Coordinates of C-alpha atoms and ligand atoms in Angstrom, one line a residue:
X14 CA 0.0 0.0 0.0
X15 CA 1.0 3.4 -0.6
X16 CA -0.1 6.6 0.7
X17 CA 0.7 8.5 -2.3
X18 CA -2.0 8.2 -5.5
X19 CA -2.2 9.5 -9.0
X20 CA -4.9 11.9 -10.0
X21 CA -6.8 11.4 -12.7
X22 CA -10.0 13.2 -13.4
X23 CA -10.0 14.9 -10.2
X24 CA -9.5 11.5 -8.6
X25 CA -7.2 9.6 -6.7
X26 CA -5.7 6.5 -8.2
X27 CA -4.0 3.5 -7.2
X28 CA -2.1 1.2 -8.9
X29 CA -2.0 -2.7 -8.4
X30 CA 1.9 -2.3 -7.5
X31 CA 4.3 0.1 -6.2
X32 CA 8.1 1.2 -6.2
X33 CA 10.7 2.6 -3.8
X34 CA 11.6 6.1 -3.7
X35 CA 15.0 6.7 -2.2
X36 CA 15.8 8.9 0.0
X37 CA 19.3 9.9 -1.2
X38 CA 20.4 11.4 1.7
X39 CA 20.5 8.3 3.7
X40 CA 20.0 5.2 1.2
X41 CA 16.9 4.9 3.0
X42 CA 13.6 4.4 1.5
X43 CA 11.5 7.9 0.8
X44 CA 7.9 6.5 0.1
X45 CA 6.1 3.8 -2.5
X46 CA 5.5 5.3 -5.0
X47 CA 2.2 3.9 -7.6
X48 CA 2.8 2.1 -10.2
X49 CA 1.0 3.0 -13.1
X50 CA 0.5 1.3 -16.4
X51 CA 0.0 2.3 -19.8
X52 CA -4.0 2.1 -19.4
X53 CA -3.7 4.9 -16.6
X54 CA -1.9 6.8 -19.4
X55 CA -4.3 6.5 -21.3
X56 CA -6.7 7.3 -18.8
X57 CA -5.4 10.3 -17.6
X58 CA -5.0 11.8 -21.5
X59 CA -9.1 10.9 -21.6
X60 CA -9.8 13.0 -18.2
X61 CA -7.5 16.3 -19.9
X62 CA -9.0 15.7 -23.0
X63 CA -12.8 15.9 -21.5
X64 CA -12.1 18.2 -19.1
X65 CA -10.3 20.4 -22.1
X66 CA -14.3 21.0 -24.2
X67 CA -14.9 23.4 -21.3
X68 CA -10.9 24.7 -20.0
X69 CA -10.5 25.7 -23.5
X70 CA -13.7 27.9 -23.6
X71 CA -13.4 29.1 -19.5
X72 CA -13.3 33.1 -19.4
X73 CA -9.4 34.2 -19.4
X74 CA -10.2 35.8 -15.7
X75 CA -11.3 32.1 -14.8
X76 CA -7.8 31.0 -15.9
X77 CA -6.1 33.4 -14.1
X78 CA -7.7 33.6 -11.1
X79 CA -7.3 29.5 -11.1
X80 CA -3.5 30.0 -11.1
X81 CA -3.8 32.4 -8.6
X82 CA -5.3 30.1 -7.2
X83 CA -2.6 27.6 -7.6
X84 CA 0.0 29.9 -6.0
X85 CA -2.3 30.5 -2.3
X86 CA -1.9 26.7 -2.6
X87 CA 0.9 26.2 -2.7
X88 CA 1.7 28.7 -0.5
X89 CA -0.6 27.2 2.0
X90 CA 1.0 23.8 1.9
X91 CA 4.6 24.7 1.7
X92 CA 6.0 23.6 4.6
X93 CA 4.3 19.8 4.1
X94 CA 5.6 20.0 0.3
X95 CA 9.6 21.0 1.4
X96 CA 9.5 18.2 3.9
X97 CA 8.7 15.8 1.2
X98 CA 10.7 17.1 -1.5
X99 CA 13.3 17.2 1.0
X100 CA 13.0 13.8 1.5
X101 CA 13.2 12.1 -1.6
X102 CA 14.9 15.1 -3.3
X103 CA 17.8 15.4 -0.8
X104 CA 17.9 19.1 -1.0
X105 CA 17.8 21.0 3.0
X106 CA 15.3 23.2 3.3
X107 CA 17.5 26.2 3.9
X108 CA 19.1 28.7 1.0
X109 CA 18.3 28.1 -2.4
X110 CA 17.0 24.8 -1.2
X111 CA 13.5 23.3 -1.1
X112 CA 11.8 26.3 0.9
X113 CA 13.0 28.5 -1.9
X114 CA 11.8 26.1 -4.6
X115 CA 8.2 26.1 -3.1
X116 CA 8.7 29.4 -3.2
X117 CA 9.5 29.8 -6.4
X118 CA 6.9 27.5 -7.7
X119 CA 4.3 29.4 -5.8
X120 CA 5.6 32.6 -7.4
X121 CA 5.4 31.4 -11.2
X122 CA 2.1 30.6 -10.6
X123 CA 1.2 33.6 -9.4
X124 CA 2.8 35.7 -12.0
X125 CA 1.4 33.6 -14.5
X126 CA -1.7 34.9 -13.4
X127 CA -1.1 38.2 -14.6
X128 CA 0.6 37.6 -18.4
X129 CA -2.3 37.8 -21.7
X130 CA -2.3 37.1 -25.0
X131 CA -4.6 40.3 -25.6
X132 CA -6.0 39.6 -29.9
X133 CA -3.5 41.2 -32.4
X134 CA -5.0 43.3 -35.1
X135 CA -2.7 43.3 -38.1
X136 CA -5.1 45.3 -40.2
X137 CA -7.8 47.6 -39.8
X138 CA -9.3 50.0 -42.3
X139 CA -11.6 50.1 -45.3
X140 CA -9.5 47.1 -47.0
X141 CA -9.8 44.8 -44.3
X142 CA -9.6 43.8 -40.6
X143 CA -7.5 41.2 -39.9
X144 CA -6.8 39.9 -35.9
X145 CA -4.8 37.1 -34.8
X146 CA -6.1 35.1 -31.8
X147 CA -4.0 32.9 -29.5
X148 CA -6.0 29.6 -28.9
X149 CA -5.0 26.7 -26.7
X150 CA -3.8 23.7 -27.9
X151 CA -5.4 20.6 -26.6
X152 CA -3.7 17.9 -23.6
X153 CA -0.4 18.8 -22.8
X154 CA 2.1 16.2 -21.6
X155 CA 4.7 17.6 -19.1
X156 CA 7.5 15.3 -18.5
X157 CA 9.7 16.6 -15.4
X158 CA 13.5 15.8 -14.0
X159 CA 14.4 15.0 -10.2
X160 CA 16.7 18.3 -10.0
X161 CA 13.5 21.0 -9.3
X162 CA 10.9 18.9 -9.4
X163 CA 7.8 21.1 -8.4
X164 CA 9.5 24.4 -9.6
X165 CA 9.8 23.0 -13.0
X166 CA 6.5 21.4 -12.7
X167 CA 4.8 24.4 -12.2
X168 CA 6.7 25.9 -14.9
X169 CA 5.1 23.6 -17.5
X170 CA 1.7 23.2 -16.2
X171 CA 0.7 26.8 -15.3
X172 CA 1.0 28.6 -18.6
X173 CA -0.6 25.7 -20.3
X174 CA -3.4 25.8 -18.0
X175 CA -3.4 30.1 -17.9
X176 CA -3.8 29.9 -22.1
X177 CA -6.5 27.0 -21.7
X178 CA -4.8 23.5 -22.8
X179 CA -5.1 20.3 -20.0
X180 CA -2.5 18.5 -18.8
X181 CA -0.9 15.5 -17.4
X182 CA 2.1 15.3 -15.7
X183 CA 4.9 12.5 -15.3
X184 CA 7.3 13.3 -12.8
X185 CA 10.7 11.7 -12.4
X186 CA 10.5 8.3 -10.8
X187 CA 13.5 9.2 -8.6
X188 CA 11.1 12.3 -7.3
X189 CA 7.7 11.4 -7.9
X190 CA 6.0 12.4 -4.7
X191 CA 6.1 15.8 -3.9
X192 CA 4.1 15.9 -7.2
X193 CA 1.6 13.4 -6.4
X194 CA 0.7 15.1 -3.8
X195 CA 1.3 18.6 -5.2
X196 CA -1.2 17.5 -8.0
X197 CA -3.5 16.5 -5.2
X198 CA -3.4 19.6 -3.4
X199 CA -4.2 22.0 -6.5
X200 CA -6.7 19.8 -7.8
X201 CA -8.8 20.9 -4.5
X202 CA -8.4 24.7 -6.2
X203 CA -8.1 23.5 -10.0
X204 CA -12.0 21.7 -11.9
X205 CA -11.0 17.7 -12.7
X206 CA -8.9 16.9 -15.1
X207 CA -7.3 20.1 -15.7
X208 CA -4.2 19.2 -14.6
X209 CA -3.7 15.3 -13.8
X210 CA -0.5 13.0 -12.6
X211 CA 0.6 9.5 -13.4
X212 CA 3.7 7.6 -12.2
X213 CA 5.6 4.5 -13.2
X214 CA 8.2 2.7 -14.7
X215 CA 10.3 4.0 -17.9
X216 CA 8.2 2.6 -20.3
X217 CA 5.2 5.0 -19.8
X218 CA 6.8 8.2 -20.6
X219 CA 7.0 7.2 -24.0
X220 CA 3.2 5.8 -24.2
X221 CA 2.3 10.0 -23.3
X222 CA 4.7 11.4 -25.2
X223 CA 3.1 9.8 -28.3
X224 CA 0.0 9.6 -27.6
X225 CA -1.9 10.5 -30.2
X226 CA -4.8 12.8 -28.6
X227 CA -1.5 14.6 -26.9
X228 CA -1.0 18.3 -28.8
X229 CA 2.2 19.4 -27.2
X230 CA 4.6 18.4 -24.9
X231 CA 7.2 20.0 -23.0
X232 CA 10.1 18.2 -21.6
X233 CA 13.0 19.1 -19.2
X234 CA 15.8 16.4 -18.8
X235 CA 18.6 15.5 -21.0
X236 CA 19.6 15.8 -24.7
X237 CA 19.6 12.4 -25.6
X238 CA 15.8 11.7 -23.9
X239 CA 15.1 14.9 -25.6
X240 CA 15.6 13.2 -28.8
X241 CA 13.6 11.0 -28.2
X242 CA 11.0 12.5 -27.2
X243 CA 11.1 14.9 -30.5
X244 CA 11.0 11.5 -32.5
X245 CA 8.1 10.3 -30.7
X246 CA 5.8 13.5 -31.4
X247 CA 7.1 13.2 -34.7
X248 CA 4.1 11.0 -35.5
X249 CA 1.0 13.5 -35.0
X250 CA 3.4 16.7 -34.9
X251 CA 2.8 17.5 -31.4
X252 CA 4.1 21.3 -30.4
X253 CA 7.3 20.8 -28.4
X254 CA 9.0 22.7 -25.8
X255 CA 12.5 21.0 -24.7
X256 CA 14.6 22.5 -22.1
X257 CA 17.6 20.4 -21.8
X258 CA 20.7 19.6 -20.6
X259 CA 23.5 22.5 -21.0
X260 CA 27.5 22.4 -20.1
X261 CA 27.5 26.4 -19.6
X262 CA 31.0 28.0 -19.6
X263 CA 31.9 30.8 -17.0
X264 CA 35.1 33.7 -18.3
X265 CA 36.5 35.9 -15.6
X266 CA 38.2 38.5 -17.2
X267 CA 41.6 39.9 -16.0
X268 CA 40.3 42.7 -14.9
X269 CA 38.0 40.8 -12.0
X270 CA 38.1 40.9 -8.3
X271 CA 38.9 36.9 -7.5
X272 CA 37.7 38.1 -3.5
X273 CA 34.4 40.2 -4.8
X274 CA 33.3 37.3 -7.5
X275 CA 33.9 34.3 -5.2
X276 CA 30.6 33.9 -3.8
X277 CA 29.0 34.3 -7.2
X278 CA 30.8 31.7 -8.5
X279 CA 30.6 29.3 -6.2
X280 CA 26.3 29.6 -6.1
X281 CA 26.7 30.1 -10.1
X282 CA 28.2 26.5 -10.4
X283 CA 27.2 24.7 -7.3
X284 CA 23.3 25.4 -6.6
X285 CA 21.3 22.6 -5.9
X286 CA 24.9 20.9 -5.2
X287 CA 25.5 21.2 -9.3
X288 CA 22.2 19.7 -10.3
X289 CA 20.7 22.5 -12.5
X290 CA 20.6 22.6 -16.1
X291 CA 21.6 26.6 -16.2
X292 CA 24.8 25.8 -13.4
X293 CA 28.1 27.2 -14.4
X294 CA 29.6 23.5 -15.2
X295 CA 33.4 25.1 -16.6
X296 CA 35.0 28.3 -15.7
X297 CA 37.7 30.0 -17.5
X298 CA 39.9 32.2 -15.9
X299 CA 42.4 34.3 -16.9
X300 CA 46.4 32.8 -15.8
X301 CA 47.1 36.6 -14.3
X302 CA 44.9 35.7 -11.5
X303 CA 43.8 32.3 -12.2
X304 CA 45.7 31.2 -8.7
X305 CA 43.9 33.7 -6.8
X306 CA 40.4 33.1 -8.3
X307 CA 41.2 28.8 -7.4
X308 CA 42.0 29.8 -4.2
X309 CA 39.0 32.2 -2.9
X310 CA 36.7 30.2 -4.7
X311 CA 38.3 27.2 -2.3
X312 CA 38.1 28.9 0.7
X313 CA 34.6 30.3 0.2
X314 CA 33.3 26.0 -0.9
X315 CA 35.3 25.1 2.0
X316 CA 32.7 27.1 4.4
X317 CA 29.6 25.4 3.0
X318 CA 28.0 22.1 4.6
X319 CA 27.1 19.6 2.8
X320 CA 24.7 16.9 4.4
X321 CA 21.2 15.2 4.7
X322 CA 18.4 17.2 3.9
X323 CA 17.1 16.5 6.7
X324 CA 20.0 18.2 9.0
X325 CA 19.2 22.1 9.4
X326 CA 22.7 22.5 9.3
X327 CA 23.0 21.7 5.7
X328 CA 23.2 24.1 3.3
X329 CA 23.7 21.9 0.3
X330 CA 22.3 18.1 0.0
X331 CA 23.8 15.0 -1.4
X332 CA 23.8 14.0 -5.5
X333 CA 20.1 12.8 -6.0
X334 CA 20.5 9.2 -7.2
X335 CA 23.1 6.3 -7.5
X336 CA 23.7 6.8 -11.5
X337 CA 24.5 10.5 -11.0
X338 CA 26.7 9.7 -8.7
X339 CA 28.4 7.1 -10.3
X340 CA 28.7 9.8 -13.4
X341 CA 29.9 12.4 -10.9
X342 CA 33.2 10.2 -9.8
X343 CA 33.8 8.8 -12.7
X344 CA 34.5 12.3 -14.6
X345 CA 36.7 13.3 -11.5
X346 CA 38.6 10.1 -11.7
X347 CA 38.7 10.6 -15.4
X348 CA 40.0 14.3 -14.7
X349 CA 42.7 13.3 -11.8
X350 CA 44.2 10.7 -14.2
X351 CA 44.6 13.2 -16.7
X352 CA 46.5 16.0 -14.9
X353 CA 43.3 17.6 -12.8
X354 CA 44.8 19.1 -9.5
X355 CA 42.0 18.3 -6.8
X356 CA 41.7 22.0 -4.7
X357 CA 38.8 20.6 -3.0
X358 CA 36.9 17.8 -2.0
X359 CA 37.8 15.2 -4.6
X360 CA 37.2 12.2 -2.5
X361 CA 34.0 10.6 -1.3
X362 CA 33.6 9.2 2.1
X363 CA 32.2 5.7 2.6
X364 CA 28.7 6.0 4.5
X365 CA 24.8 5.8 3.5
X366 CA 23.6 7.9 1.3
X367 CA 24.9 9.8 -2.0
X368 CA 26.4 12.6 -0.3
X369 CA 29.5 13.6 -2.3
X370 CA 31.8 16.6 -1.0
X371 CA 32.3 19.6 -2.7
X372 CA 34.8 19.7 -5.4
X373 CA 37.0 21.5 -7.2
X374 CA 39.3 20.6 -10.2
X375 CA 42.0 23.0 -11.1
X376 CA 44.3 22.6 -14.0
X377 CA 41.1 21.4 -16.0
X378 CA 41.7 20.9 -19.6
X379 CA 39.2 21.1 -22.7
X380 CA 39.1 17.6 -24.0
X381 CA 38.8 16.1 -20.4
X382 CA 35.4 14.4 -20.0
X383 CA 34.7 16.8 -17.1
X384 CA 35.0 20.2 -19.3
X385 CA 33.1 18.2 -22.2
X386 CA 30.5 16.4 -20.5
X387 CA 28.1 17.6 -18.0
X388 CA 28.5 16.9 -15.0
X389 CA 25.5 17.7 -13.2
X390 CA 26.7 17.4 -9.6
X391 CA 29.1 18.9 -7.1
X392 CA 32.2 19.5 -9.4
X393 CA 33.9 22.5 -11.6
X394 CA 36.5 22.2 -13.6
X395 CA 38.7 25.9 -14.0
X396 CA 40.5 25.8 -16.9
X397 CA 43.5 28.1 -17.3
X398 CA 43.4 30.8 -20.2
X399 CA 45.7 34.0 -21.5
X400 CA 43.7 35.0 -24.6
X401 CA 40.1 35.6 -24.3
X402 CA 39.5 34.9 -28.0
X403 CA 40.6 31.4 -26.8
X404 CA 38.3 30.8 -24.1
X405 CA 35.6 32.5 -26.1
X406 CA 36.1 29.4 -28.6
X407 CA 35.8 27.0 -25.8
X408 CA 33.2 28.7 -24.4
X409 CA 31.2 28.4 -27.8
X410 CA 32.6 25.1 -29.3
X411 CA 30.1 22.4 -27.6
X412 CA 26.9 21.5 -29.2
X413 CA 25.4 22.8 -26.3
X414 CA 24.1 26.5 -25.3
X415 CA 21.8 26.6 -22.3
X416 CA 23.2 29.9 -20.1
X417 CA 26.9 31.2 -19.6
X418 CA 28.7 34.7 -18.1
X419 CA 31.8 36.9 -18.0
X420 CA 32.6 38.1 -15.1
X421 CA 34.6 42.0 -15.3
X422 CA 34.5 45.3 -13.1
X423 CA 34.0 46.5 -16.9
X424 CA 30.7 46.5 -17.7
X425 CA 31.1 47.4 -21.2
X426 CA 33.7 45.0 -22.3
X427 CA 31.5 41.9 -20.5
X428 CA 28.4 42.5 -22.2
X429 CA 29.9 42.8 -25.2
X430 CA 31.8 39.4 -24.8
X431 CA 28.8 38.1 -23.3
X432 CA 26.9 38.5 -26.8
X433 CA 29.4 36.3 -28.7
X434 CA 28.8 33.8 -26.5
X435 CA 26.2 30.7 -27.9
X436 CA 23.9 30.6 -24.8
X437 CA 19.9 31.2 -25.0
X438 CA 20.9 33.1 -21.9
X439 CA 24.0 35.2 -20.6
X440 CA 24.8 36.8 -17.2
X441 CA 27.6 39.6 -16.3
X442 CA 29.1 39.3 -12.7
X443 CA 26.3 36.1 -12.4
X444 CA 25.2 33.1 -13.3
X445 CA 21.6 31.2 -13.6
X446 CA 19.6 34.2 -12.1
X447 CA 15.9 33.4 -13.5
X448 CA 13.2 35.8 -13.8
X449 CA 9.5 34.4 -14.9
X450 CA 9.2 37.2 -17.2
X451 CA 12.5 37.0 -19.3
X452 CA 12.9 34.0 -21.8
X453 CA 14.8 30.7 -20.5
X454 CA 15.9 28.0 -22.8
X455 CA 18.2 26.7 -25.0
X456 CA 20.4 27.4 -28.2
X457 CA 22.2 24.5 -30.5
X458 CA 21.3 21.1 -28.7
X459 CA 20.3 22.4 -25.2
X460 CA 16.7 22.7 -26.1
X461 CA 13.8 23.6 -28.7
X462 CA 11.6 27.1 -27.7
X463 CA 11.6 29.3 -24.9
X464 CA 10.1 28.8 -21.3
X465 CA 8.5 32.0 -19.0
X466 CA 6.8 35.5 -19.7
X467 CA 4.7 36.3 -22.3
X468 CA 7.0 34.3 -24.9
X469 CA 6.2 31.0 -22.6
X470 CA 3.0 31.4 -22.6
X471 CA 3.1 31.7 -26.6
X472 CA 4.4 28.3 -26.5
X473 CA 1.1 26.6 -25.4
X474 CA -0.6 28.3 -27.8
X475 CA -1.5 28.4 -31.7
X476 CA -2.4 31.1 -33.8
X477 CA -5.2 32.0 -35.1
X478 CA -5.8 34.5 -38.2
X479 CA -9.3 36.4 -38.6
X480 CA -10.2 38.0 -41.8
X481 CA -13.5 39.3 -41.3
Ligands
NDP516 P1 16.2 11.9 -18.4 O1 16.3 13.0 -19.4 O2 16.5 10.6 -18.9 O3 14.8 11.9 -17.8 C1 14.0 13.0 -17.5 C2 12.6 12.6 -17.6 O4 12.2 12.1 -18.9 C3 12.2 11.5 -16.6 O5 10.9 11.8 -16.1 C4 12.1 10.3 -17.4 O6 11.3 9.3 -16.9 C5 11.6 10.8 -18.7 N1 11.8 10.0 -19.9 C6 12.9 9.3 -20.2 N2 12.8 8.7 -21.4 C7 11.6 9.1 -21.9 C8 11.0 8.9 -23.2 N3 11.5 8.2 -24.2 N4 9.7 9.5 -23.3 C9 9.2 10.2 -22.4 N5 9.8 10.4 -21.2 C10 11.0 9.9 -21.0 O7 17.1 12.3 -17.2 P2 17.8 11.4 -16.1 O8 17.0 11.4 -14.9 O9 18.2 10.0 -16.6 O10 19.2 12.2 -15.9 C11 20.2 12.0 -16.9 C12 20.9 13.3 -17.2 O11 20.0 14.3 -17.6 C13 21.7 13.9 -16.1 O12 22.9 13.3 -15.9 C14 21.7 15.3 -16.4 O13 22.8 15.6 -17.2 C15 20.5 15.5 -17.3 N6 19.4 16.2 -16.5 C16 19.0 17.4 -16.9 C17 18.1 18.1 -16.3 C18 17.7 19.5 -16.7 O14 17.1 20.2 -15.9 N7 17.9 19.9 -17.9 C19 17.4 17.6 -15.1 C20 17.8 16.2 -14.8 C21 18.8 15.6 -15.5 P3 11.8 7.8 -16.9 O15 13.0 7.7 -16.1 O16 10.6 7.1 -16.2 O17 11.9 7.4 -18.3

């Protein structure tokens, strides 16, 4: 038995079997977790496509107020969510941990609330009148990662709802039930089957994402799943938004303060202990103060405790499952073999759990696994440079382009660097700052369309033209 059900059609559902959630922090087991099948799939798509003949139609204000809505919910059960997301996710609760993703997720909602798609007119005079309208697209499948779990849930699911479409969700099964019972909770403020949840093993992610009564999905997780899931809406054309895995470069110019920028580093590459697809996952510094930079960037890391997400001492939690963590010391041993200088961390201690200390790789070269691969956990690699047209071509010469920065006292001469770099976003003296009203997403292969703000909201809708 588990006390953790899908929702479907404003109901609770159970499945015949279940599976453990771990609780990465200890080893320990988080919760059971349903296990659905393909027919709850197709169930759930059934429920958002009914409940879609009157969502599509509700009054905009209806739509707005319901993410509104959405937000006082989840503002309402915070706490209870950021203990369970804690739990399974292994984030603390403190800093940018799981109280600041429920916060965050309450917040998109609620500015959600106040974006429109107000009708275009193209043309109006004697000639003609021509308007564009902004229409919803149908059932939307939202397939989320374990890294931000309910932030990046309500990221997909409340613009699509705001501009009128259904959805179902499928979580990650490494973090499925925070939004089980998220789902739950907003489905007391949201009509049934607006918004609808399913869990289960790997092969129903694949039964949504090509469904064929599915119009769009959106997807956050990795290139190569990303692929896949473009092939599999290839069949009926679904809409796509794909927001995917990055391997975002960081340049400190000469001119920087290594003492000032520390602190922004270190939070630009290690939030979320380095599981964030817009993390700073490679800095370049310049050799005139590339010593200095390694070594307040060390002794600012060194300060910061790592542990269980359940210890209020923590500050940052463990790496969230067994795989990553396998990834994670395989590209350090990879690195160390091949000339990395270990300036922290390095080493993981034997215990429960997939805590792994904080890390940093000087010496880093391009062409090491850890500068070309992400690693998407608690390690940065800082590369050594003396021309900045060279570490602008490193910078730029992955197939990937999800954030970077430059870091400079000149304003000037950073933003101007900062625009040659191939990123769908760019900070100066920063990295991975989001706002839900400026564009997030991807260039080259980190991702297909734009998340947030009025140019989100876009995305989970189609145009229509009126000549009348
Ligand atoms: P994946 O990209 O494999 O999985 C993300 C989500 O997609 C999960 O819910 C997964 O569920 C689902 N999924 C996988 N295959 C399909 C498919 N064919 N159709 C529909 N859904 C599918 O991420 P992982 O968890 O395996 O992590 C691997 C790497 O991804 C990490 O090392 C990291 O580099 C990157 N990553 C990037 C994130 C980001 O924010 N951009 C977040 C998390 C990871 P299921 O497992 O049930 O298939």
């Amino acid at each position: 038995m588990t006390d953790y059900t899908m929702t479907i059609g404003g109901k609770a559902v159970t499945a015949a079997t279940t599976f453990d959630v771990i609780n990465p922090s200890t080893g320990g087991i988080a919760g059971a977790c349903p296990s659905g099948t393909a027919d709850d799939v197709n169930a759930a798509v059934a429920a958002a496509k009914e409940a879609y003949k009157t969502w599509s139609v509700a009054d905009d204000e209806v739509r707005a107020q319901a993410c509104r809505d959405m937000s006082a919910a989840l503002t309402e059960h915070a706490d209870e969510l950021a203990i369970l997301l804690s739990l399974e996710q292994g984030k603390p609760r403190a800093g940018l941990g799981a109280d600041f993703e429920l916060g965050g997720a309450a917040g998109w909602a609620a500015n959600t609330a106040e974006l429109s798609l107000p009708v275009e007119i193209i043309q109006d005079n004697n000639q003609a009148k021509i308007e564009v309208h902004r229409k919803p697209l149908g059932v939307v499948a939202s397939i989320t990662p374990w890294n931000w779990p309910l932030m990046i849930g309500v990221w997909h699911f409340a613009p699509a709802i705001r501009a009128g479409n259904t959805v179902v969700i499928k979580p990650s099964p490494y973090t499925p039930l925070s939004t089980l019972r998220m789902v739950e909770i907003l489905n007391t403020v949201l009509p049934a089957g607006v918004l609808n949840v399913v869990t289960g093993p790997d092969s129903i992610g694949p039964v949504l994402t090509s469904h064929p009564d599915v119009a769009k999905v959106t997807f956050t997780g990795s290139t190569p799943t990303g692929k896949r899931v473009m092939a599999s809406a290839s069949d009926t054309l679904k809409r796509l938004t794909l927001e995917l895995g990055g391997n975002d470069a960081g340049i400190v110019l000469p001119d920087a303060d290594p003492k000032e920028i520390a602190e922004g580093l270190f939070w630009g590459a290690f939030i979320n202990s380095g599981q964030t697809c817009a993390c700073m996952k490679r800095l370049y510094v310049h050799d005139s103060i590339y010593d200095a930079v390694c070594d307040e960037l060390a002794a600012f890391a060194a300060n910061i405790p790592v542990g269980a997400g359940s210890d209020a001492n923590s500050v940052l939690g463990p790496v969230q499952n067994a795989t990553q963590l396998a990834l994670v010391e395989e590209l350090i041993a990879d690195a160390k073999a091949n000339g990395g200088r270990v300036i922290l961390g390095g080493e993981r201690a034997e215990g429960a759990g997939y805590l792994h200390p904080l890390t940093l790789i000087a010496d880093a070269k391009d062409g090491m696994r850890l500068v070309d691969e992400e690693q998407f956990g608690p390690v940065l690699p800082i590369i050594r440079y003396t021309d900045v047209e060279d570490a602008l071509a490193s910078a730029n010469a992955l197939s990937v382009g999800l954030g970077a920065s430059v870091w400079s006292k000149d304003l000037e001469a950073a933003k101007k660097l900062a625009l040659r770099m191939e990123s769908g976003s760019v900070w100066v003296n920063g990295h991975g700052g989001l706002n839900p009203n400026a564009p997030f997403g991807g260039v080259k292969q980190s991702g297909v369309g734009r998340q947030f703000g009025v140019e989100g909201l876009k995305e989970f809708t189609c145009m229509q033209t009126l000549h009348a």
